[in-house]
Short mmCIF file of C-alpha atoms and ligand atoms in Angstrom, two decimals:
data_model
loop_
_atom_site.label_atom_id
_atom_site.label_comp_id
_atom_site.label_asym_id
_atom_site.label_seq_id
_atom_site.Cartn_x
_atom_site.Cartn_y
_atom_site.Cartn_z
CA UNK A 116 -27.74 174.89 192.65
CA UNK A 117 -27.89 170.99 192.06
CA UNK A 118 -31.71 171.62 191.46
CA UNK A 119 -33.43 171.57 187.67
CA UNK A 120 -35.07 174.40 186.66
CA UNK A 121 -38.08 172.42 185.98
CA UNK A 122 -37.78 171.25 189.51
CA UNK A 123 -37.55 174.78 191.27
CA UNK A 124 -40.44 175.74 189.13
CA UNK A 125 -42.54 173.12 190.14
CA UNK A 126 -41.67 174.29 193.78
CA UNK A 127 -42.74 177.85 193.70
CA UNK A 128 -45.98 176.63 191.95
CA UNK A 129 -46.35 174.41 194.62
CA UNK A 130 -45.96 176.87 197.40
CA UNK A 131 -48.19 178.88 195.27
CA UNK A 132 -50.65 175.87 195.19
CA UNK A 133 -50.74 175.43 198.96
CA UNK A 134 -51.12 178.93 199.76
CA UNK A 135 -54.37 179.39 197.55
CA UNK A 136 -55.90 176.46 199.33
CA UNK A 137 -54.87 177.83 202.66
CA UNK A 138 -56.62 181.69 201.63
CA UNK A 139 -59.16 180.67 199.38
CA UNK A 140 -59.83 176.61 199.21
CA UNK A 141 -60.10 174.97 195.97
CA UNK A 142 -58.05 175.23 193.21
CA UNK A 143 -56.62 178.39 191.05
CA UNK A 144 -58.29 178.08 187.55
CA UNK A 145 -55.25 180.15 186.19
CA UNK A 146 -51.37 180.05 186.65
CA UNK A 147 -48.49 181.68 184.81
CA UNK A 148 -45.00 182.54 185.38
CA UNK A 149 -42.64 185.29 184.75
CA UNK A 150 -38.87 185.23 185.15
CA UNK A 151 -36.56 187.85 186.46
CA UNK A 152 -33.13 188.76 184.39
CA UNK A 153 -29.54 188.65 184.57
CA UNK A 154 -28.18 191.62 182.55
CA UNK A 155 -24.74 190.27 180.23
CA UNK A 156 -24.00 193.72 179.62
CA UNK A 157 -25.07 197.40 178.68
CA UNK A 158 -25.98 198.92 182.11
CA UNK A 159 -27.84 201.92 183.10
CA UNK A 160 -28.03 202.32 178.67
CA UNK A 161 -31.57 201.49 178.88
CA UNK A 162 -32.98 204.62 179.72
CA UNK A 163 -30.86 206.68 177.07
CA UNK A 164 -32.21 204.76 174.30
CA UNK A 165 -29.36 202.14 173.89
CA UNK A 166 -28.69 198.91 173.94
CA UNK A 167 -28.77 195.91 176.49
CA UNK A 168 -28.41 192.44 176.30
CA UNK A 169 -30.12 190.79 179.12
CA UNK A 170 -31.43 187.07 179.70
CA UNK A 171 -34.41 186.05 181.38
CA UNK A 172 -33.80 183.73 184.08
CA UNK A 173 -34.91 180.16 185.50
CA UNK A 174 -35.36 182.13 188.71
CA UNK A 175 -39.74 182.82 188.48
CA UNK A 176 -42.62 184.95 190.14
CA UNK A 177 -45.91 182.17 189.51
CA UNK A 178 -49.44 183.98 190.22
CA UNK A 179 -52.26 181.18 190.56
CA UNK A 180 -56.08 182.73 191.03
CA UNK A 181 -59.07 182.84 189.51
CA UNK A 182 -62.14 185.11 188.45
CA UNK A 183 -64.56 185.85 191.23
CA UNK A 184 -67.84 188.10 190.72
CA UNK A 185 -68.59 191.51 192.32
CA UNK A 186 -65.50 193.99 191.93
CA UNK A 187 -63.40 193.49 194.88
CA UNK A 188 -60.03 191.51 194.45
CA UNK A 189 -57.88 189.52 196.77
CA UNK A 190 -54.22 188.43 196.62
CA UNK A 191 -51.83 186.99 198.82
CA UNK A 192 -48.17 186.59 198.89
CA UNK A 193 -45.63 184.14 199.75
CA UNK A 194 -43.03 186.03 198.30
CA UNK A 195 -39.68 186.12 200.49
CA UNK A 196 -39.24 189.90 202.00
CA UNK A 197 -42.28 190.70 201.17
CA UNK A 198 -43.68 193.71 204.14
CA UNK A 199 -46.68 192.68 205.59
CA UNK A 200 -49.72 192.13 205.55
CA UNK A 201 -49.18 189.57 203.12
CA UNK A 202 -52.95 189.25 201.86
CA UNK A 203 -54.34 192.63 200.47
CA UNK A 204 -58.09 193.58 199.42
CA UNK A 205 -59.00 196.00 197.02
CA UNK A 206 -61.78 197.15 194.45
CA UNK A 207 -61.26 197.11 190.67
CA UNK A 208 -59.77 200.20 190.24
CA UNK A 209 -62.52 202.68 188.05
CA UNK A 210 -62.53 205.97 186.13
CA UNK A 211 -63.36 207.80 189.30
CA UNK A 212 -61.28 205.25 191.67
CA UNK A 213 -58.20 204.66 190.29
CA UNK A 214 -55.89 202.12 191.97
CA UNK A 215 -53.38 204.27 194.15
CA UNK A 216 -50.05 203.54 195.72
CA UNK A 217 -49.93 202.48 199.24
CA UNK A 218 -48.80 200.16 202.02
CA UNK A 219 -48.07 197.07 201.66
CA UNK A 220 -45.03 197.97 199.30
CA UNK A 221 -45.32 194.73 197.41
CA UNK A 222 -48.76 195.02 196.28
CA UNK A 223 -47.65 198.31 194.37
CA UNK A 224 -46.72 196.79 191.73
CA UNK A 225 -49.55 194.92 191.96
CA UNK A 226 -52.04 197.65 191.66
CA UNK A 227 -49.97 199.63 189.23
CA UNK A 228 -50.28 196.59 186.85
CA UNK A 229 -53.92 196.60 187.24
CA UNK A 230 -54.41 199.88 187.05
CA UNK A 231 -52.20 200.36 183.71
CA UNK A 232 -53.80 197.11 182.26
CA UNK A 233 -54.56 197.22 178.61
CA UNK A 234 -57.96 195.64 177.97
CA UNK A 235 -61.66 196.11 180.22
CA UNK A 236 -63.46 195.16 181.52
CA UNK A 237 -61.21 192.82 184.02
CA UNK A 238 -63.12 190.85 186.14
CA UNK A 239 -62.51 190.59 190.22
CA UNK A 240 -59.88 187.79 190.68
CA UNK A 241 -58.78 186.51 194.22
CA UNK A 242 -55.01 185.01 193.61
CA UNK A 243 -51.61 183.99 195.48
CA UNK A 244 -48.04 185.03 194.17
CA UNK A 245 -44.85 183.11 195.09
CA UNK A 246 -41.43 183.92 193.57
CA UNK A 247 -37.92 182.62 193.98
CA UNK A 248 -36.87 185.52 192.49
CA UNK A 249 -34.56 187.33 195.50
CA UNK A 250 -36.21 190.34 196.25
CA UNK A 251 -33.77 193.77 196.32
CA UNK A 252 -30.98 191.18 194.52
CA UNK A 253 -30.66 192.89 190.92
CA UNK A 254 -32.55 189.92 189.16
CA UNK A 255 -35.30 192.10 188.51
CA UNK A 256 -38.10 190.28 190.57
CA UNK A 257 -40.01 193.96 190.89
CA UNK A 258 -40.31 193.33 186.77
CA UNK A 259 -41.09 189.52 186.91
CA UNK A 260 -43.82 190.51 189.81
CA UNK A 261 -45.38 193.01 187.13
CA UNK A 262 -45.12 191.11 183.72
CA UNK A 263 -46.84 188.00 185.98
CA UNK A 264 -49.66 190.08 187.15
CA UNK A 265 -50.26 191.23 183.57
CA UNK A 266 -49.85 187.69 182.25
CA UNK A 267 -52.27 186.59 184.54
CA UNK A 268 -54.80 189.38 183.68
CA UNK A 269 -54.63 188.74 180.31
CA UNK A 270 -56.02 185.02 180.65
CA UNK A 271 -58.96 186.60 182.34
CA UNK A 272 -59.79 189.13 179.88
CA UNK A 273 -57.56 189.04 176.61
CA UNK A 274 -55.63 192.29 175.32
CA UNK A 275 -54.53 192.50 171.89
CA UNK A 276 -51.30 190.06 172.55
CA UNK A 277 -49.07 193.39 171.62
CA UNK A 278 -46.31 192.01 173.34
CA UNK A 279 -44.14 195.16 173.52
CA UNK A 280 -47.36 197.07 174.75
CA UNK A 281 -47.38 194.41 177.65
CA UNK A 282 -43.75 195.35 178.42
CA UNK A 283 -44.60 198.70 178.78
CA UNK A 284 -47.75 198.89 180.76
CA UNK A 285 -45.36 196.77 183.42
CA UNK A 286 -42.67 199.86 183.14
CA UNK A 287 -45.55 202.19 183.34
CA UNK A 288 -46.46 200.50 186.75
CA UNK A 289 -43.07 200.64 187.93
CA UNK A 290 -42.92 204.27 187.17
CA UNK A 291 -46.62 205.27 188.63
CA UNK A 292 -47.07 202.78 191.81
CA UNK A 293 -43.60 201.67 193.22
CA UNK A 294 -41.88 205.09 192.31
CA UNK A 295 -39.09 203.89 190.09
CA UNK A 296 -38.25 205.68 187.32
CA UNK A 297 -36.63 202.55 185.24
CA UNK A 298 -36.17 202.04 181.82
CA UNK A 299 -37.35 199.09 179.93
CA UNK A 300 -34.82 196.50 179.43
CA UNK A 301 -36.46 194.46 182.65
CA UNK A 302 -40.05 194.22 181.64
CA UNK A 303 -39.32 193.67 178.20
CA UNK A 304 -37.13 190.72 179.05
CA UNK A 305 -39.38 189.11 181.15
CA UNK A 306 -41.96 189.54 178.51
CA UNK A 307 -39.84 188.68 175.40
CA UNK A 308 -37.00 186.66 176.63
CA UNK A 309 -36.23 183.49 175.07
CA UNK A 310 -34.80 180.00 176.10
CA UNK A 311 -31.15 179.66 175.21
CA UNK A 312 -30.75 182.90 173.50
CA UNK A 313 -29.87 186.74 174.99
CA UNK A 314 -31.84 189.59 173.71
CA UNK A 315 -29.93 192.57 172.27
CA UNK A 316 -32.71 194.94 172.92
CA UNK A 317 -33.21 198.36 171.18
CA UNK A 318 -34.38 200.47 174.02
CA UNK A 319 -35.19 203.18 171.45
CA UNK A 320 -37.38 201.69 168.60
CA UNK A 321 -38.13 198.44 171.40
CA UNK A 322 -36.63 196.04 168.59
CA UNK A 323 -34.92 193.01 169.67
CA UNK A 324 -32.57 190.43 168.63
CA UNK A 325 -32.13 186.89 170.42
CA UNK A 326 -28.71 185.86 169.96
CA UNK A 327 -27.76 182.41 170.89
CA UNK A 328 -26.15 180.77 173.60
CA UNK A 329 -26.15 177.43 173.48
CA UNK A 330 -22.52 176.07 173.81
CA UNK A 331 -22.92 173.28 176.78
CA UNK A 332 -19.09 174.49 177.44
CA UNK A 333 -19.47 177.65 178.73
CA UNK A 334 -22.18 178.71 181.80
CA UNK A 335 -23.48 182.06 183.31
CA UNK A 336 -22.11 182.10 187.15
CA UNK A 337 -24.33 184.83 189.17
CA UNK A 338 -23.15 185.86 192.34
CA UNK A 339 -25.71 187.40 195.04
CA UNK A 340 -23.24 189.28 197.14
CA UNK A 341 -26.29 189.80 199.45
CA UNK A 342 -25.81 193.58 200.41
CA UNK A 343 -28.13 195.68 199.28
CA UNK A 344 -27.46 199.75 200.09
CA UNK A 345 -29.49 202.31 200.87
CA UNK A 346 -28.55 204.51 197.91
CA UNK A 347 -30.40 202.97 195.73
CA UNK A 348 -33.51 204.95 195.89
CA UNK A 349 -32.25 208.51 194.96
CA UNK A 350 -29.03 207.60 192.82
CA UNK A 351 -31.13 205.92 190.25
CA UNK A 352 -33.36 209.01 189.35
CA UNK A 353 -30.70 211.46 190.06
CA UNK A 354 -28.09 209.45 187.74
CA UNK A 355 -31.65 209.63 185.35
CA UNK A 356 -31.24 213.39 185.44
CA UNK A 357 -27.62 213.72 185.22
CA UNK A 358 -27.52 211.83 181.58
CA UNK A 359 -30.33 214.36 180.27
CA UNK A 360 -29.03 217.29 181.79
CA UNK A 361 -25.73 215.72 179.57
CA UNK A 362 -27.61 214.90 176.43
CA UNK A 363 -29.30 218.79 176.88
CA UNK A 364 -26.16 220.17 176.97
CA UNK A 365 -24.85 218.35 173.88
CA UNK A 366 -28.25 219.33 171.96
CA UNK A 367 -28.94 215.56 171.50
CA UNK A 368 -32.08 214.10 172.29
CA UNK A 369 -30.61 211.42 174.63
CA UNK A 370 -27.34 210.04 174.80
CA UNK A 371 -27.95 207.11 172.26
CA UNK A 372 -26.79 210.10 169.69
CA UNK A 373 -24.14 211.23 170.77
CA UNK A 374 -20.55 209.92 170.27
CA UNK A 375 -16.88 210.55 172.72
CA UNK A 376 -15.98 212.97 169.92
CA UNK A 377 -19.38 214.97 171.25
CA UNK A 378 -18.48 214.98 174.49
CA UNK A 379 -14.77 216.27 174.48
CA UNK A 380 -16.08 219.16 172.38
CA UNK A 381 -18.22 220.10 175.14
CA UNK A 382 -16.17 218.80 178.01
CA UNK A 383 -15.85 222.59 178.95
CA UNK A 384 -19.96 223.24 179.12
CA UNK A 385 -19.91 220.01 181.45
CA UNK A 386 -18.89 219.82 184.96
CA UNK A 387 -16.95 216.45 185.94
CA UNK A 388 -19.60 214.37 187.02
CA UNK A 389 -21.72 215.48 184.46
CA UNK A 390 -18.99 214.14 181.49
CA UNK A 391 -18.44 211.23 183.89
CA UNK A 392 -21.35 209.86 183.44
CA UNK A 393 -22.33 210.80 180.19
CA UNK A 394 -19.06 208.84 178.86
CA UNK A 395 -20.08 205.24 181.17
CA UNK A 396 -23.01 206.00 178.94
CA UNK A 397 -21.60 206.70 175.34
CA UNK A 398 -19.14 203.73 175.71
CA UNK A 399 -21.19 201.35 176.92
CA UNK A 400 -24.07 201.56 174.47
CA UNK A 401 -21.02 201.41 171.72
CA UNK A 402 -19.33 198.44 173.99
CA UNK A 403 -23.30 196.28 174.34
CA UNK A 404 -23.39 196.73 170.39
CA UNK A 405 -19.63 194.86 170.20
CA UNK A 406 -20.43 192.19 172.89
CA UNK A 407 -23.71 190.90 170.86
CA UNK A 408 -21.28 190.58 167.84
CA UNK A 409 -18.65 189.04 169.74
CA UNK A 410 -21.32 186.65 171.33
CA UNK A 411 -22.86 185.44 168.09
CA UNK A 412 -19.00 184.82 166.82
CA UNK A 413 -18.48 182.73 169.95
CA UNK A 414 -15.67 184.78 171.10
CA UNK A 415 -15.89 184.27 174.57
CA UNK A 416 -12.75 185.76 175.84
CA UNK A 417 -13.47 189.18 174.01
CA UNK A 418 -16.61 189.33 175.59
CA UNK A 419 -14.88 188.67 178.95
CA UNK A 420 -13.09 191.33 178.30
CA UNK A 421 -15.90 193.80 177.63
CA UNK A 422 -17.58 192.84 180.61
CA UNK A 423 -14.63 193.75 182.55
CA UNK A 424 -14.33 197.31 180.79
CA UNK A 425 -18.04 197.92 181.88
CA UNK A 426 -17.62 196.95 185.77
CA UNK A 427 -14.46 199.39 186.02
CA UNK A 428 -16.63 201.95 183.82
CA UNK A 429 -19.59 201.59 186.09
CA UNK A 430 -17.21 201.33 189.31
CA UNK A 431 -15.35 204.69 188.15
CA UNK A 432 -17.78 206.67 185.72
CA UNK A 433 -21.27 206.04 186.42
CA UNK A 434 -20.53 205.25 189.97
CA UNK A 435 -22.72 202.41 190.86
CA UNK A 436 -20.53 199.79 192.44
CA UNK A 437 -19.75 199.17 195.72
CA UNK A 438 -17.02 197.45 197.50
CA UNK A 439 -18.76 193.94 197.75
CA UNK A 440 -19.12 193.92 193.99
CA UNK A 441 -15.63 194.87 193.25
CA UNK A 442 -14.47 191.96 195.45
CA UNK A 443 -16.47 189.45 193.60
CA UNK A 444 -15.79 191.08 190.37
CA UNK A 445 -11.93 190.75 191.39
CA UNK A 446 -11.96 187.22 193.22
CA UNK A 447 -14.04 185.60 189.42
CA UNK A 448 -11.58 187.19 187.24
CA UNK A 449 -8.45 185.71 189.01
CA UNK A 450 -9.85 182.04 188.28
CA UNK A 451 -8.22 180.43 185.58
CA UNK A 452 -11.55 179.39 183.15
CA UNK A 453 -13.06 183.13 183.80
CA UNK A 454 -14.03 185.21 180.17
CA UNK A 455 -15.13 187.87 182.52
CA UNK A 456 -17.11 189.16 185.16
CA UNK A 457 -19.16 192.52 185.99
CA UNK A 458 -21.87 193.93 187.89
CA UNK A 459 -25.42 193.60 186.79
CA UNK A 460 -28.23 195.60 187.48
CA UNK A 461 -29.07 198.62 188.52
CA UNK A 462 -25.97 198.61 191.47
CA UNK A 463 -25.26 199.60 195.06
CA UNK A 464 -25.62 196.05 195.71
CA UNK A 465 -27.08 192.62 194.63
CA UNK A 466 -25.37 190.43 192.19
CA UNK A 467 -22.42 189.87 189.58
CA UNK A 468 -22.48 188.19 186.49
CA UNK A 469 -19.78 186.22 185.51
CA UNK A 470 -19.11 184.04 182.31
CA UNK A 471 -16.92 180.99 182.48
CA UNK A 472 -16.09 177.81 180.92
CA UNK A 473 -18.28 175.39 182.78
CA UNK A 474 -15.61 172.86 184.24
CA UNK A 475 -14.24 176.01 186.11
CA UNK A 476 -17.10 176.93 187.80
CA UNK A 477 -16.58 174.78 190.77
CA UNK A 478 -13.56 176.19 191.23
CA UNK A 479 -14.52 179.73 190.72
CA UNK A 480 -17.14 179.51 193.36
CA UNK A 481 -14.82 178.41 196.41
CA UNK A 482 -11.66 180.99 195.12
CA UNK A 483 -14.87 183.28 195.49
CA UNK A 484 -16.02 181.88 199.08
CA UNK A 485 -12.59 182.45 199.79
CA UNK A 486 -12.07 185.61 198.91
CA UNK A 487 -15.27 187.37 200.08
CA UNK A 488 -16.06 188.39 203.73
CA UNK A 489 -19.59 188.41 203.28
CA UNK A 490 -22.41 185.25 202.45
CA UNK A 491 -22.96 184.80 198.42
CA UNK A 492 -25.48 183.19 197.21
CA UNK A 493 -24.59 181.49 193.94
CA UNK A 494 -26.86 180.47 190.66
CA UNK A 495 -24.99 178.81 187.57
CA UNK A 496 -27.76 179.36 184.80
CA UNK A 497 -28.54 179.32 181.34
CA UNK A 498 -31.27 181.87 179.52
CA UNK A 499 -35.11 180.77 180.01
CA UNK A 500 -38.14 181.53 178.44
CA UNK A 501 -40.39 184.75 178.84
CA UNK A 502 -43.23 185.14 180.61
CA UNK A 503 -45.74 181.90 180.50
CA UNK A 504 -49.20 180.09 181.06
CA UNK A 505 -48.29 176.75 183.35
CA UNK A 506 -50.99 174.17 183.33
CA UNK A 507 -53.28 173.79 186.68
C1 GAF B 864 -32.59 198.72 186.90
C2 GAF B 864 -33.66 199.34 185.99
F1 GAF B 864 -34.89 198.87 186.33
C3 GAF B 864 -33.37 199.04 184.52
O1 GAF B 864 -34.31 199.70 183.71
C4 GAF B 864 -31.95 199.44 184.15
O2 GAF B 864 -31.83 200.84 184.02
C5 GAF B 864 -30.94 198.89 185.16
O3 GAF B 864 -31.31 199.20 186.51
C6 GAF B 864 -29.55 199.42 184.93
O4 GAF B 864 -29.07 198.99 183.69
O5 GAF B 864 -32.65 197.33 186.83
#
């Protein structure tokens, strides 16, 4: 936590560094970076066309490689949790031979980036990715995995620079090769995100507004509560279905048109869990909307208390909590110096978000030590830039 930024950067590209001389010898012509997220609020809005306001993160996946001739690729990984084997071969993918999902998990994403890549003819590249992104924590390092592979492609053979494209292709990968049907706020972030400012994102016409944080008196406190739950892999989709089976019944196109007013006319056509979760969803979209206004004004204590109204929304209506995260949520809020604190991500697990007047944070970190049963991991941060070329 003492460490810079800069400093933890330079370490992953380091490790990064070492490990290409250990597979490969020689030095990577190429390196970039892409950061992973920390989501202020608007969760799970994403994918009905609302809004989020997310901030990347000083937390990085670096890919180092260069071109190589013939067609077949290799990449290694030094990447925390990643399943083994940690050094995968594989042929360009062609019209014939497209790149497929497989085993190792982590090279998914990978592939899936390759695969959905927006210019040709890429060239065979042997490479290394290191991260201190925590992987499975809610900081979104499956998204700063993809938007780094793409980065890194596109210094070997330029796209257009469409930067919203790039997002996308990442999502696309996401949705093809690692079987996650996620919306966009993640890859977009990564991609777009911008140093000392959130992005209020548009997730229906991809617009997005940076708005500033830059007061040196008030600090972003994550919390990894280090559980991660099983659940995640079917309640995501089926929560997915359960807003458009909502939005269906309403005759709305998603849930970004539809107002409270919509849904207690209807609340007989909807069963409970149903009108559950379509409300998380109508009043957080309205609530992420409010915070970015509040934000801009510098009204941190409102905002405090919006985050608050979206953990309890997204603990009782959507559903997504778990006990560790309502313990941390609980144990920040209590601290004298706490706006507010909430959940982030897509749940089940991983980290809180908590904003705070910087000379509390000390404090706030042992009341939370104190209060949790399990191991946290903390990170006091500040937004970072998007995705990035580093120099070799
Ligand atoms: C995950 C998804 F990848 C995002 O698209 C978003 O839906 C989030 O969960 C919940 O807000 O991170």
């Amino acid at each position: 936590m003492s460490r810079s930024s800069a400093e933890r950067l330079s370490d992953v590209v380091a490790e990064a560094l070492r490990a290409y001389q250990d597979s490969f010898e020689g030095r990577p012509a190429v390196a970039v970076c892409a950061p992973g997220r920390v989501n202020l609020i608007g969760e799970h809005t994403d994918y009905n066309q609302g809004f989020v306001l997310p901030m990347a993160l000083p937390l990085v996946t670096v890919m180092v490689g260069s071109k190589t001739s013939g067609q077949s690729c290799s990449v290694a990984t030094t990447a925390e949790g990643a399943d083994d084997p940690k050094k995968v071969d594989f042929d360009l993918p062609t019209d014939s031979a497209p790149l497929t999902k497989g085993e190792p998990a982590w090279a998914n994403y990978l592939k899936g980036v390759v695969q959905h890549y927006r210019a040709h003819p890429l060239p065979a590249f042997k490479a290394v990715i290191a991260s201190n992104v925590p992987l499975g924590g809610g900081l979104s390092s499956s998204a700063s995995l993809e938007v780094a592979v793409y980065t890194f492609l596109q210094q070997l053979c330029p796209d257009d620079g469409d930067k919203v494209a790039k997002a996308v292709a990442c999502q696309q990968a996401e949705h093809t090769h690692a079987g996650m049907p996620c919306g966009i706020m993640d890859q977009f972030v990564s991609v777009l995100g911008k140093e000392g400012h959130a992005l209020l994102i548009d997730c229906r016409s991809l617009d997005a507004t940076a708005v500033p944080m830059a007061d040196p008196g008030v600090v972003i406190l994550i919390t990894n509560s280090n559980v991660r739950h099983s659940l995640t892999g079917s309640e995501y989709p089926s929560r997915r279905k359960q807003c458009e089976k909502a939005a269906a019944i309403l005759g709305k196109s998603s849930l970004r048109d539809a107002t409270v007013q919509d849904l207690e006319d209807a609340k007989e056509k909807l069963d409970s869990t149903t009108y559950r979760r379509a409300r998380h969803v109508i009043e957080e979209i309205k609530r992420t909307a409010q915070a970015a206004e509040v934000l801009r004004r510098g009204a941190y204590q409102e905002f405090g208390k919006l985050m608050v109204e979206s953990h309890n929304s997204l603990r009782d209506l959507y559903e997504v909590s778990c006990p560790e995260l309502d313990v941390l949520v609980t144990a920040a809020v209590e601290v004298d110096g706490v706006f507010g604190s909430r959940m982030t991500g897509g749940g089940f697990g991983g980290c809180t978000v908590t904003l705070l007047q910087a000379e509390a944070a000390e404090r706030t970190i042992k009341h939370i030590k104190e209060r949790y049963r399990g191991c946290p991991t903390f990170y006091i941060t500040t937004p970072s830039e998007g995705a990035r070329v580093l120099s070799v």
